[in-house]
Amino acid sequence: MIFREDFAMSLFPKATITGLLTGVLGLIFSILPVGIGLEENIGLDLLFKLRGVRKAPPDVLIVAMDNLSVKTLHLPFQLHKWPRSLHTGLTEYLSKEGAAVIVFDINFSEPLSNKTDQLFANAIQNARNVVLCEYLKKEIISLTDEKGASKGHLNIEKRVPPIDLLARSAVALAPFPLPKVPIRVSQYWTFKTSAGEMPTLPVVGFQIFALDVYREFIQLLETVVPVKARELPYDKNQIITDKKMEILIQSLRDIFKADPSIAPQMLAAAQTAKPASNIIEKNQVLKSLIKMYQGPDSRYLNFYGPPGTIPTVSYCRVLQDQTQSSPRQKKIDFNGKAVFVGYSECLMPVHKDGFHTSFSQSSGMDISGVEITATAFANLLEDMPVVPLHFAVQSVFIVFWGVLLGIVCCFFATPFSALGMMGGGIVYLGYALYQFRSNGIWYPLMVPVFLQPAIAFYSAVLWKVADTNKDRQNIRKAFGYYLPDKVVDLMVKNIARKETINQIVYGTCLCTDAGQYTGLSETMAPEDLRQVMHQYYKALFEPVKQNGGIVINIVGDSMLALWGKAHPDVGLRSNACLAALEITHAVNRFNQSIEKIRLPTRMGLHYGDMTLGNVGAMGHYEYRPTGDIVNTASRMEGLNKYLDTEILVTGDVMDQLKGFLTRDLGQFLLSGKSKPVTVYELVCRGDDASEQQQNFCRLFSKALKAYREQSWEKAMDFFYQTIRAHKQDGPSLFYIKRVNAYIASPPGDMWDGIVRMDKK
């Protein structure tokens, strides 16, 4: 398994918190303006790019006023100055060819010629299916009170229709307001709310296109709301004749808006009723018409691709088809189609009528206004706009997705959670793309694919870093009971690299041993003994740590302490000696504090170089010094038993060390050693030494000198004087025995005065 089961319960609260945090932050970001803007400008753009080109409905066609037509027909580049006789011929030809609706996305707000304008108006009147574009002009009106004082401003949108002659001839007028660059166009109005629920150009065009199913539409409406249906005109021809198209559309909009249940009921009735036609496309038009009135005031454009994706023909090509009696190429089929006439950005890049969209080209070419109008119409025809998720559904999904990501990131190791984020993002992106391509449903991308995985991943990483630091602190605290702080720091940083902890140091080793421990352990219960030794070691450890030493090891009643550095330092020897003296006082206090328990402590000190680090094998290691220094210090501690002393130090420890009163006890070849060491008894600090102690040490020095000179009688006399000065002086008694032995059996000429110990 990737994670341990025993951690599952401890991870669950953190995973829940991480998930909820990820979900809530994602939800907050998704409803902020910056989040909405990123989702629309980047997320939706990415979906369009990944989806690519989508085939437009064959019933939609654009006639482009393009650069080719300008050159072929020798027309001015200012498109509004084209002779309206051309539009007259185009209208007559499209009507003759059976176009279902003709939409001019051109500004006809200025007259050109009475004759040509009249001819164009006649063509529009005769076609009976031409929609002309009008514009909305924003005006600011100052508001004042009765005294003329300003009370603010009012923004209104004023309709700018074509010239009256053309406006009266058209079956309907409608605006199609869109923002200009650099604003990205992604939505359009079906009904302009700020202009009194005015239907826009695609809606009007689609209603005229759908007149073939108008009777069936009214019949379905009558089954749901008969009273309202009877108020509407029944004859579609009468609607066109009376120019009531805009009134009809607004009336229908009011009916559907007043009762949102009408559309679902009509769609249900359409499913069970006899088909309106044996042509499937017309049944689709009927359903799309119902949903147009049911839908919101604005919709997202479902673009079909880059500029020119919707079938587009040049204006001059249509005129050529009109004039040629024996065409050498197949004529364009306009029968039953919705034809949109306007400026084409893709064919006339010098004319600035483009809008910035998801499919805008890197060359700067945008989709023209007439193609966006045709795109909106095609979306209505297919009933396939881009539909964002409902706010409630999206909110629940984002929170749920955040919780899921949080759980994945917390429960799995960092590499696996990173892979999980990537895999989950790819799967989600694939599903979102499938829904977008198939149904036009817009699943958010920026928050679930980019923001939330980052929040969940880095939140989980922070949790894990915090847990790791906590574990390190726990490890450090636990090992701190057994190892020096510096060593623990190294272990925590290099816990898997034991070899990095080894080092060569110069220092002083102090070995201790408690007398009478064996008898004490035999008479006390284990728990009682543990409590006693706990207090005993407290007495030993405190002086060591206060003087800068580290306790390396304890075994039974013995302790090994160390003062070490990378370079020789006389302060290490001084601190070790101070610690040894303070241990003596601390042990005395310990012995006085516990009734009937005495643990007299012997100590041995030696100085030199050693290796400090891990010692062991097969997965078990101990941190300790290795080298002769440790062995010698241990032998020095054992020598106390023969000399009846407490603290013995070697000459290496006392070399040029001042501030202490010591007694030279001679040279000893310790058990198992090949080189003798000079042994000193550490008596006290130099400042604490009494005159009696100093005289005693001088007297013993005289006795030792006589011993080395083999002046046995003189040495014996001095040793007895030291015993009289200090009863039961262990070193004096030790040498008296040796002097008596040498008097009875004098040593040879090779005698060097070294005391050879054959026992530890």
CSV table of C-alpha atoms in Angstrom, one decimal, residues 380-740:
chain,number,residue,atom,x,y,z
A,380,LEU,CA,-30.5,29.3,-31.9
A,381,LEU,CA,-31.2,27.0,-34.8
A,382,GLU,CA,-29.3,24.1,-33.3
A,383,ASP,CA,-30.3,25.0,-29.8
A,384,MET,CA,-26.7,24.6,-28.8
A,385,PRO,CA,-25.2,27.7,-27.2
A,386,VAL,CA,-22.5,27.4,-24.6
A,387,VAL,CA,-24.2,26.8,-21.3
A,388,PRO,CA,-22.3,27.3,-18.0
A,389,LEU,CA,-23.1,25.0,-15.2
A,390,HIS,CA,-25.9,26.2,-12.9
A,391,PHE,CA,-24.4,28.2,-10.0
A,392,ALA,CA,-25.7,25.8,-7.4
A,393,VAL,CA,-24.4,22.8,-9.3
A,394,GLN,CA,-21.1,24.4,-9.9
A,395,SER,CA,-20.7,25.4,-6.3
A,396,VAL,CA,-21.4,21.9,-5.0
A,397,PHE,CA,-19.1,20.4,-7.6
A,398,ILE,CA,-16.2,22.8,-6.8
A,399,VAL,CA,-16.5,22.1,-3.1
A,400,PHE,CA,-16.8,18.3,-3.6
A,401,TRP,CA,-13.8,18.3,-6.1
A,402,GLY,CA,-11.8,20.3,-3.6
A,403,VAL,CA,-12.5,17.8,-0.8
A,404,LEU,CA,-11.5,14.9,-3.1
A,405,LEU,CA,-8.3,16.6,-4.1
A,406,GLY,CA,-7.5,17.3,-0.4
A,407,ILE,CA,-8.0,13.7,0.5
A,408,VAL,CA,-5.8,12.4,-2.3
A,409,CYS,CA,-3.0,14.8,-1.5
A,410,CYS,CA,-3.0,14.1,2.2
A,411,PHE,CA,-3.4,10.3,2.1
A,412,PHE,CA,-0.8,9.7,-0.6
A,413,ALA,CA,2.9,10.3,-0.7
A,414,THR,CA,3.9,13.6,-2.4
A,415,PRO,CA,5.1,12.0,-5.7
A,416,PHE,CA,1.9,9.9,-5.9
A,417,SER,CA,-0.3,12.9,-5.0
A,418,ALA,CA,1.4,15.0,-7.7
A,419,LEU,CA,0.8,12.2,-10.2
A,420,GLY,CA,-2.8,11.9,-8.9
A,421,MET,CA,-3.3,15.7,-9.4
A,422,MET,CA,-2.0,15.4,-13.0
A,423,GLY,CA,-4.0,12.3,-13.8
A,424,GLY,CA,-7.2,13.7,-12.2
A,425,GLY,CA,-6.8,17.0,-14.1
A,426,ILE,CA,-6.3,15.2,-17.4
A,427,VAL,CA,-9.4,13.0,-16.8
A,428,TYR,CA,-11.5,16.0,-15.7
A,429,LEU,CA,-10.3,18.1,-18.7
A,430,GLY,CA,-11.2,15.2,-21.0
A,431,TYR,CA,-14.7,14.9,-19.5
A,432,ALA,CA,-15.2,18.7,-19.7
A,433,LEU,CA,-14.1,18.7,-23.3
A,434,TYR,CA,-16.5,15.9,-24.1
A,435,GLN,CA,-19.4,17.7,-22.6
A,436,PHE,CA,-18.4,20.9,-24.3
A,437,ARG,CA,-18.0,19.3,-27.7
A,438,SER,CA,-21.2,17.1,-27.5
A,439,ASN,CA,-23.7,19.3,-25.6
A,440,GLY,CA,-22.1,22.7,-25.3
A,441,ILE,CA,-22.0,22.4,-21.5
A,442,TRP,CA,-19.2,24.6,-20.1
A,443,TYR,CA,-17.5,23.0,-17.1
A,444,PRO,CA,-15.1,25.4,-15.3
A,445,LEU,CA,-11.4,24.7,-15.9
A,446,MET,CA,-9.3,27.4,-14.2
A,447,VAL,CA,-10.4,26.5,-10.6
A,448,PRO,CA,-10.8,22.7,-10.8
A,449,VAL,CA,-7.8,22.0,-13.1
A,450,PHE,CA,-5.3,24.7,-12.1
A,451,LEU,CA,-6.2,26.5,-8.9
A,452,GLN,CA,-7.6,23.8,-6.7
A,453,PRO,CA,-4.9,21.1,-7.4
A,454,ALA,CA,-2.3,23.7,-6.5
A,455,ILE,CA,-4.1,24.6,-3.2
A,456,ALA,CA,-4.6,21.0,-2.3
A,457,PHE,CA,-1.1,19.9,-3.2
A,458,TYR,CA,0.8,22.7,-1.4
A,459,SER,CA,-1.6,22.6,1.6
A,460,ALA,CA,-0.9,18.9,1.9
A,461,VAL,CA,2.9,19.6,1.5
A,462,LEU,CA,2.7,22.2,4.3
A,463,TRP,CA,0.9,19.6,6.5
A,464,LYS,CA,3.6,17.1,5.7
A,465,VAL,CA,6.4,19.5,6.3
A,466,ALA,CA,4.8,20.5,9.6
A,467,ASP,CA,4.4,16.8,10.5
A,468,THR,CA,8.0,16.1,9.4
A,469,ASN,CA,9.3,19.0,11.6
A,470,LYS,CA,7.2,17.7,14.4
A,471,ASP,CA,8.6,14.2,14.0
A,472,ARG,CA,12.1,15.6,13.8
A,473,GLN,CA,11.5,17.5,17.1
A,474,ASN,CA,10.1,14.4,18.7
A,475,ILE,CA,13.1,12.4,17.4
A,476,ARG,CA,15.5,15.1,18.6
A,477,LYS,CA,13.8,15.1,22.0
A,478,ALA,CA,13.8,11.3,22.3
A,479,PHE,CA,17.4,11.0,21.2
A,480,GLY,CA,18.4,13.9,23.4
A,481,TYR,CA,17.9,11.6,26.4
A,482,TYR,CA,20.6,9.4,25.1
A,483,LEU,CA,22.9,11.4,22.9
A,484,PRO,CA,24.5,14.9,22.9
A,485,ASP,CA,22.5,17.7,21.3
A,486,LYS,CA,25.0,18.3,18.5
A,487,VAL,CA,24.9,14.6,17.6
A,488,VAL,CA,21.2,14.6,17.6
A,489,ASP,CA,21.1,17.5,15.2
A,490,LEU,CA,23.4,15.6,12.9
A,491,MET,CA,21.3,12.5,13.1
A,492,VAL,CA,18.1,14.4,12.4
A,493,LYS,CA,19.6,16.0,9.3
A,494,ASN,CA,21.3,12.9,8.1
A,495,ILE,CA,19.1,10.2,9.6
A,496,ALA,CA,19.8,7.7,6.8
A,497,ARG,CA,23.6,8.5,6.6
A,498,LYS,CA,25.2,7.2,9.7
A,499,GLU,CA,28.7,7.6,8.2
A,500,THR,CA,28.4,11.4,8.2
A,501,ILE,CA,28.3,11.4,12.1
A,502,ASN,CA,31.8,9.9,12.5
A,503,GLN,CA,34.6,12.4,13.3
A,504,ILE,CA,38.1,12.5,14.8
A,505,VAL,CA,38.3,14.7,18.0
A,506,TYR,CA,40.8,15.6,20.7
A,507,GLY,CA,39.4,15.4,24.2
A,508,THR,CA,39.2,14.0,27.7
A,509,CYS,CA,37.4,10.9,28.7
A,510,LEU,CA,36.0,10.5,32.2
A,511,CYS,CA,35.0,7.0,33.4
A,512,THR,CA,33.2,6.4,36.7
A,513,ASP,CA,32.3,3.3,38.7
A,514,ALA,CA,30.1,3.1,41.8
A,515,GLY,CA,31.5,0.9,44.6
A,516,GLN,CA,29.1,-1.4,46.5
A,517,TYR,CA,26.7,-1.4,43.6
A,518,THR,CA,26.8,-5.2,43.2
A,519,GLY,CA,25.7,-5.7,46.8
A,520,LEU,CA,23.0,-3.1,46.5
A,521,SER,CA,21.5,-4.6,43.4
A,522,GLU,CA,21.3,-8.0,45.1
A,523,THR,CA,19.3,-6.6,48.0
A,524,MET,CA,16.9,-4.2,46.3
A,525,ALA,CA,13.8,-4.8,44.1
A,526,PRO,CA,14.4,-3.8,40.5
A,527,GLU,CA,12.0,-0.9,40.6
A,528,ASP,CA,13.5,0.5,43.8
A,529,LEU,CA,17.0,0.1,42.3
A,530,ARG,CA,15.9,1.9,39.2
A,531,GLN,CA,14.6,4.9,41.3
A,532,VAL,CA,17.9,5.0,43.2
A,533,MET,CA,20.1,4.9,40.1
A,534,HIS,CA,17.9,7.6,38.5
A,535,GLN,CA,18.8,9.9,41.4
A,536,TYR,CA,22.4,8.7,41.3
A,537,TYR,CA,22.9,9.5,37.6
A,538,LYS,CA,21.2,12.8,38.1
A,539,ALA,CA,24.0,13.6,40.5
A,540,LEU,CA,26.6,12.6,37.9
A,541,PHE,CA,25.1,14.1,34.8
A,542,GLU,CA,24.5,17.6,36.0
A,543,PRO,CA,28.2,18.4,36.7
A,544,VAL,CA,29.1,17.0,33.3
A,545,LYS,CA,26.6,19.0,31.4
A,546,GLN,CA,27.3,22.2,33.4
A,547,ASN,CA,31.0,21.9,32.4
A,548,GLY,CA,30.4,21.4,28.7
A,549,GLY,CA,30.7,17.6,28.6
A,550,ILE,CA,28.5,15.0,27.1
A,551,VAL,CA,27.4,11.7,28.6
A,552,ILE,CA,28.2,9.1,26.0
A,553,ASN,CA,27.2,5.9,27.7
A,554,ILE,CA,26.0,4.3,30.9
A,555,VAL,CA,26.2,0.6,31.8
A,556,GLY,CA,24.9,-0.6,35.2
A,557,ASP,CA,26.7,1.7,37.6
A,558,SER,CA,29.3,3.1,35.2
A,559,MET,CA,29.3,6.3,33.2
A,560,LEU,CA,31.4,7.4,30.3
A,561,ALA,CA,31.6,11.2,29.6
A,562,LEU,CA,33.5,13.1,27.0
A,563,TRP,CA,34.9,16.6,26.3
A,564,GLY,CA,36.0,16.8,22.7
A,565,LYS,CA,36.8,19.2,19.9
A,566,ALA,CA,38.3,18.9,16.4
A,567,HIS,CA,41.5,20.6,17.7
A,568,PRO,CA,43.4,20.3,21.0
A,569,ASP,CA,42.1,22.6,23.7
A,570,VAL,CA,43.4,22.9,27.2
A,571,GLY,CA,40.0,24.1,28.3
A,572,LEU,CA,38.6,20.6,27.7
A,573,ARG,CA,40.9,19.1,30.2
A,574,SER,CA,40.2,21.8,32.8
A,575,ASN,CA,36.4,21.4,32.4
A,576,ALA,CA,36.7,17.6,32.8
A,577,CYS,CA,38.7,18.0,36.0
A,578,LEU,CA,36.2,20.5,37.4
A,579,ALA,CA,33.4,18.1,36.5
A,580,ALA,CA,35.1,15.2,38.3
A,581,LEU,CA,35.5,17.3,41.5
A,582,GLU,CA,31.9,18.4,41.4
A,583,ILE,CA,30.8,14.8,40.8
A,584,THR,CA,32.5,13.9,44.1
A,585,HIS,CA,30.6,16.6,46.0
A,586,ALA,CA,27.3,15.6,44.2
A,587,VAL,CA,27.8,12.0,45.1
A,588,ASN,CA,28.5,12.8,48.7
A,589,ARG,CA,25.2,14.8,48.8
A,590,PHE,CA,23.4,11.8,47.2
A,591,ASN,CA,24.8,9.4,49.8
A,592,GLN,CA,23.7,11.6,52.6
A,593,SER,CA,20.2,12.0,51.2
A,594,ILE,CA,19.3,8.3,51.1
A,595,GLU,CA,19.4,6.3,54.3
A,596,LYS,CA,21.5,3.2,54.3
A,597,ILE,CA,22.6,3.6,50.7
A,598,ARG,CA,26.2,4.4,49.9
A,599,LEU,CA,27.6,4.5,46.4
A,600,PRO,CA,31.2,5.8,46.6
A,601,THR,CA,32.3,6.7,43.1
A,602,ARG,CA,35.7,6.2,41.5
A,603,MET,CA,36.8,8.2,38.5
A,604,GLY,CA,39.5,7.9,35.9
A,605,LEU,CA,40.5,10.6,33.3
A,606,HIS,CA,42.7,10.4,30.2
A,607,TYR,CA,43.3,12.8,27.3
A,608,GLY,CA,44.1,12.2,23.7
A,609,ASP,CA,42.7,11.8,20.2
A,610,MET,CA,39.9,9.4,19.3
A,611,THR,CA,37.2,8.6,16.8
A,612,LEU,CA,33.7,9.7,17.8
A,613,GLY,CA,30.8,8.2,16.0
A,614,ASN,CA,28.7,5.2,15.3
A,615,VAL,CA,30.0,1.8,16.3
A,616,GLY,CA,28.2,-1.4,15.5
A,617,ALA,CA,27.0,-3.6,12.7
A,618,MET,CA,23.9,-5.4,11.2
A,619,GLY,CA,21.6,-2.6,11.8
A,620,HIS,CA,22.5,-1.9,15.4
A,621,TYR,CA,24.8,1.0,16.2
A,622,GLU,CA,25.8,3.0,19.3
A,623,TYR,CA,27.3,6.4,19.4
A,624,ARG,CA,30.6,6.3,21.3
A,625,PRO,CA,34.3,7.1,21.2
A,626,THR,CA,36.8,4.5,20.1
A,627,GLY,CA,40.6,4.5,20.7
A,628,ASP,CA,43.1,4.0,23.4
A,629,ILE,CA,41.9,7.1,25.3
A,630,VAL,CA,38.7,5.3,26.4
A,631,ASN,CA,40.5,2.1,27.4
A,632,THR,CA,43.1,4.0,29.4
A,633,ALA,CA,40.5,6.1,31.2
A,634,SER,CA,38.7,2.9,32.2
A,635,ARG,CA,42.0,1.4,33.5
A,636,MET,CA,42.6,4.6,35.5
A,637,GLU,CA,39.2,4.2,37.0
A,638,GLY,CA,40.0,0.7,38.0
A,639,LEU,CA,43.4,1.7,39.5
A,640,ASN,CA,41.4,3.6,42.2
A,641,LYS,CA,40.5,0.2,43.8
A,642,TYR,CA,44.2,-0.6,44.4
A,643,LEU,CA,45.2,2.9,45.5
A,644,ASP,CA,42.0,3.5,47.5
A,645,THR,CA,41.5,6.9,45.8
A,646,GLU,CA,38.6,8.6,44.1
A,647,ILE,CA,39.9,10.6,41.1
A,648,LEU,CA,42.9,9.6,39.1
A,649,VAL,CA,44.1,11.4,36.0
A,650,THR,CA,47.0,10.8,33.6
A,651,GLY,CA,49.9,13.1,33.0
A,652,ASP,CA,48.4,13.9,29.6
A,653,VAL,CA,45.5,15.5,31.3
A,654,MET,CA,47.6,17.5,33.7
A,655,ASP,CA,50.2,18.6,31.1
A,656,GLN,CA,50.7,22.4,31.6
A,657,LEU,CA,47.2,22.5,33.3
A,658,LYS,CA,47.1,25.0,36.1
A,659,GLY,CA,44.5,25.7,38.8
A,660,PHE,CA,44.3,22.3,40.5
A,661,LEU,CA,46.1,20.6,43.4
A,662,THR,CA,47.3,17.2,42.3
A,663,ARG,CA,49.4,14.5,43.9
A,664,ASP,CA,51.9,12.6,41.7
A,665,LEU,CA,51.4,8.9,42.4
A,666,GLY,CA,54.2,7.7,40.1
A,667,GLN,CA,54.4,5.8,36.8
A,668,PHE,CA,52.1,2.8,36.2
A,669,LEU,CA,52.0,0.3,33.4
A,670,LEU,CA,48.3,-0.5,33.4
A,671,SER,CA,47.0,-3.9,32.7
A,672,GLY,CA,47.1,-4.8,29.0
A,673,LYS,CA,49.1,-1.7,28.2
A,674,SER,CA,52.6,-1.5,26.7
A,675,LYS,CA,53.4,2.1,27.6
A,676,PRO,CA,53.4,3.5,31.2
A,677,VAL,CA,51.5,6.6,32.2
A,678,THR,CA,52.1,9.1,34.9
A,679,VAL,CA,49.3,8.9,37.4
A,680,TYR,CA,48.0,11.9,39.5
A,681,GLU,CA,45.4,12.1,42.1
A,682,LEU,CA,43.1,15.1,41.6
A,683,VAL,CA,42.8,16.5,45.0
A,684,CYS,CA,40.9,19.8,44.6
A,685,ARG,CA,40.8,23.2,42.8
A,686,GLY,CA,44.0,25.2,43.4
A,687,ASP,CA,42.1,28.1,45.0
A,688,ASP,CA,40.3,25.7,47.4
A,689,ALA,CA,43.5,23.9,48.6
A,690,SER,CA,44.4,24.3,52.3
A,691,GLU,CA,47.9,24.6,53.7
A,692,GLN,CA,47.5,21.1,55.2
A,693,GLN,CA,46.6,19.6,51.8
A,694,GLN,CA,49.6,21.3,50.1
A,695,ASN,CA,52.0,20.1,52.8
A,696,PHE,CA,50.6,16.6,52.6
A,697,CYS,CA,51.2,16.5,48.8
A,698,ARG,CA,54.8,17.8,49.2
A,699,LEU,CA,55.5,15.2,51.9
A,700,PHE,CA,54.2,12.4,49.6
A,701,SER,CA,56.3,13.8,46.8
A,702,LYS,CA,59.4,13.4,49.0
A,703,ALA,CA,58.5,9.8,49.8
A,704,LEU,CA,57.9,9.0,46.1
A,705,LYS,CA,61.3,10.5,45.2
A,706,ALA,CA,63.0,8.4,47.8
A,707,TYR,CA,61.2,5.3,46.4
A,708,ARG,CA,62.4,6.1,42.9
A,709,GLU,CA,66.0,6.4,44.2
A,710,GLN,CA,65.7,3.1,45.9
A,711,SER,CA,66.3,4.7,49.3
A,712,TRP,CA,64.0,2.2,51.0
A,713,GLU,CA,64.5,3.3,54.6
A,714,LYS,CA,64.1,6.9,53.8
A,715,ALA,CA,61.0,6.2,51.6
A,716,MET,CA,59.5,4.1,54.4
A,717,ASP,CA,59.9,6.9,56.9
A,718,PHE,CA,58.3,9.5,54.6
A,719,PHE,CA,55.3,7.1,53.8
A,720,TYR,CA,54.7,6.6,57.5
A,721,GLN,CA,54.7,10.3,58.0
A,722,THR,CA,52.0,10.7,55.3
A,723,ILE,CA,49.9,8.0,57.1
A,724,ARG,CA,50.3,9.9,60.4
A,725,ALA,CA,49.2,13.1,58.6
A,726,HIS,CA,46.3,11.3,56.8
A,727,LYS,CA,45.2,8.0,58.3
A,728,GLN,CA,44.5,5.2,55.9
A,729,ASP,CA,46.1,7.0,52.9
A,730,GLY,CA,45.7,4.5,50.2
A,731,PRO,CA,48.7,5.4,48.0
A,732,SER,CA,51.0,5.4,51.0
A,733,LEU,CA,49.9,2.0,52.1
A,734,PHE,CA,50.2,0.7,48.5
A,735,TYR,CA,53.9,1.9,48.4
A,736,ILE,CA,54.7,0.7,51.9
A,737,LYS,CA,53.8,-2.8,50.8
A,738,ARG,CA,56.1,-2.5,47.7
A,739,VAL,CA,59.0,-1.1,49.8
A,740,ASN,CA,58.8,-4.0,52.2
